[in-house]
C-alpha positions as a printed Julia matrix, in Angstrom:
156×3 Matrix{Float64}:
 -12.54   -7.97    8.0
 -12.33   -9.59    4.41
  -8.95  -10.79    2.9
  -6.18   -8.44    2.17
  -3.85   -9.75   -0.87
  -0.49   -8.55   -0.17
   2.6    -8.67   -1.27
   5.21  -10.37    0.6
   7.47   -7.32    0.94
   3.73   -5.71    1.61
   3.19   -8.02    4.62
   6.5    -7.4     6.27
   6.36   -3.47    6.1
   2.75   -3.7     7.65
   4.38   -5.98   10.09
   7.59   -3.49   10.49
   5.08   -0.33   10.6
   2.83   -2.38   13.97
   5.97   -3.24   16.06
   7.25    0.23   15.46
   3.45    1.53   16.09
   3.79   -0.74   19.31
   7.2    -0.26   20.61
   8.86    2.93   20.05
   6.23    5.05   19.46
   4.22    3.74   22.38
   7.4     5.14   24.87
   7.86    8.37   22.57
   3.72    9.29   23.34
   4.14    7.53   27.07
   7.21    9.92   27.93
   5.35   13.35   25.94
   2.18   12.47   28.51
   4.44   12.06   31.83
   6.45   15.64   30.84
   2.98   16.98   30.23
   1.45   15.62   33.55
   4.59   17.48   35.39
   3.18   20.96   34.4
   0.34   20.69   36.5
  -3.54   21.01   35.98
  -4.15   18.34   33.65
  -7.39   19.86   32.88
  -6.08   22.81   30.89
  -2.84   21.4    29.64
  -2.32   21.52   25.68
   0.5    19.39   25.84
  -1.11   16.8    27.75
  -4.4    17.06   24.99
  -2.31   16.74   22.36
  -0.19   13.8    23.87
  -3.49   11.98   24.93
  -4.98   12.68   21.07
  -1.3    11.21   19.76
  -1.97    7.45   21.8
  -5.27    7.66   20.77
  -4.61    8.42   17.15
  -1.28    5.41   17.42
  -3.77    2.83   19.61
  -6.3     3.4    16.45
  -3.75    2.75   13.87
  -2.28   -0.47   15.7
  -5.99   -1.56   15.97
  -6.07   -1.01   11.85
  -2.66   -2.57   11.01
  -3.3    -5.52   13.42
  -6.87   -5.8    11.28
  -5.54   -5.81    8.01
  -2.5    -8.79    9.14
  -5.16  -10.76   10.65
  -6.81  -10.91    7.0
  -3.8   -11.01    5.15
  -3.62  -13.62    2.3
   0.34  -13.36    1.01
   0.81  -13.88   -2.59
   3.55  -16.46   -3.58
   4.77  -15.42   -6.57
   5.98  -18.79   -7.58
   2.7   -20.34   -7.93
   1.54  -17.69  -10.64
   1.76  -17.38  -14.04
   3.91  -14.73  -15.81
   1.94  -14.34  -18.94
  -1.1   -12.94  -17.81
  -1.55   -9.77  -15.59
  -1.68  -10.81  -11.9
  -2.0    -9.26   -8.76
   1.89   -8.76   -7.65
   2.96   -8.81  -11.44
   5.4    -6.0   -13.07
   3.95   -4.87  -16.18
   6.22   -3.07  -18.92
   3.74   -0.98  -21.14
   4.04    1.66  -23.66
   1.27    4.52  -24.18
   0.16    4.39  -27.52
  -0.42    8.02  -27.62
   2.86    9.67  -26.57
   5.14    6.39  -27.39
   6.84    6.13  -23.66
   7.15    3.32  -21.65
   7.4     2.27  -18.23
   6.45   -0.34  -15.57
   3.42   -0.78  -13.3
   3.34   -3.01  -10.34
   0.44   -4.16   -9.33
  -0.86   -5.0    -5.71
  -4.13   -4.38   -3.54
  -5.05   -0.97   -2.14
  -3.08   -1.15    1.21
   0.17   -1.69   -0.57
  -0.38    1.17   -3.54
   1.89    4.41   -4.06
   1.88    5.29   -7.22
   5.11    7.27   -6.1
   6.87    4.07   -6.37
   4.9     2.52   -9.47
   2.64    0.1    -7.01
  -0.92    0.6    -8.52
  -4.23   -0.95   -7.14
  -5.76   -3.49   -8.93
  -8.55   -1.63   -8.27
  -7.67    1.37   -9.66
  -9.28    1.78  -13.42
  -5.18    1.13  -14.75
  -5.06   -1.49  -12.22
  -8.45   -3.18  -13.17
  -7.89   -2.71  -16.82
  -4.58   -4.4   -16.55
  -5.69   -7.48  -14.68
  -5.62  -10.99  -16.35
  -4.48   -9.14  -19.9
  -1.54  -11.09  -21.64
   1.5    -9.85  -23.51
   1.6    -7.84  -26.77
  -2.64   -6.73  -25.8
  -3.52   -3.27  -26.66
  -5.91   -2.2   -23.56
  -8.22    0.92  -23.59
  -8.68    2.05  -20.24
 -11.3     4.74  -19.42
 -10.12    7.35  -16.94
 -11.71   10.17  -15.29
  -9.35   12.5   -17.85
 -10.43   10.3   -20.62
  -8.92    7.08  -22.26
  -5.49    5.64  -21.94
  -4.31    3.16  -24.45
  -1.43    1.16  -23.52
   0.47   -1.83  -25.32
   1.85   -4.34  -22.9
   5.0    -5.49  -24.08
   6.54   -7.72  -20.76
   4.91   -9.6   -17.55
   7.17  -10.1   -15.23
   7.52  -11.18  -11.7
């Protein structure tokens, strides 16, 4: 698998999500396939299917998470610069068009939620933002159209 830039808050909830993946949910899908073995006939047991499908869908994901923290590069914010757009930067912008502002973080794919502001870098905002300084007006072409954004601070 290729490098994976993360965060370091990124690294330790992948790390969090695998020991949870590993530990407690391990017993919860152990102790769902024993109570399903106790009914009988294995052979036409829902419960038991469905507990078997849950390990195999949890061993899968452990086998991803364990994948992407093998080839995980962390990103030391110290060593970066603060006046350009970087992965793992904060970027206060203002849309040009309706005059609002607010604040972009940007990381890799695996740590993105744009519920919480963390955009890809490579998403087309994500993309367009990268290595773009301070007081730069950036035209960004979406699938909805084009988004023109000033960025007024880099922070980090």
């Amino acid at each position: 698998m290729s490098e994976i830039y993360l965060t370091r808050k990124g690294y330790q909830k992948l790390a969090e999500d695998l020991e949870y993946l590993k530990t407690l949910k391990r017993r919860e899908i152990s102790k769902a396939i024993g109570k399903a073995r106790e009914h009988g006939d294995i052979s036409e047991n829902a419960d038991y299917d469905a507990a078997k499908d849950a390990q195999g869908m949890n061993e899968k994901r452990i086998a991803e998470l364990e994948a992407k923290i093998a080839g995980a590069r962390i990103i030391d914010d110290e060593g970066l610069s603060s006046d350009e757009v970087l992965i793992g930067a904060t970027v206060l912008l203002k849309d040009l068009d309706t005059q609002e502002e607010f604040e972009y973080t940007l990381v890799s794919e695996v740590e993105a939620d744009y519920s919480q502001n963390k955009v890809s870098i490579t998403s087309p905002v994500g993309a367009g933002l990268i290595n773009r300084k301070e007081n730069e007006t950036v035209e960004i072409k979406i699938p909805a159209g084009t988004l023109r954004y000033k960025i007024l601070k880099i922070s980090r």
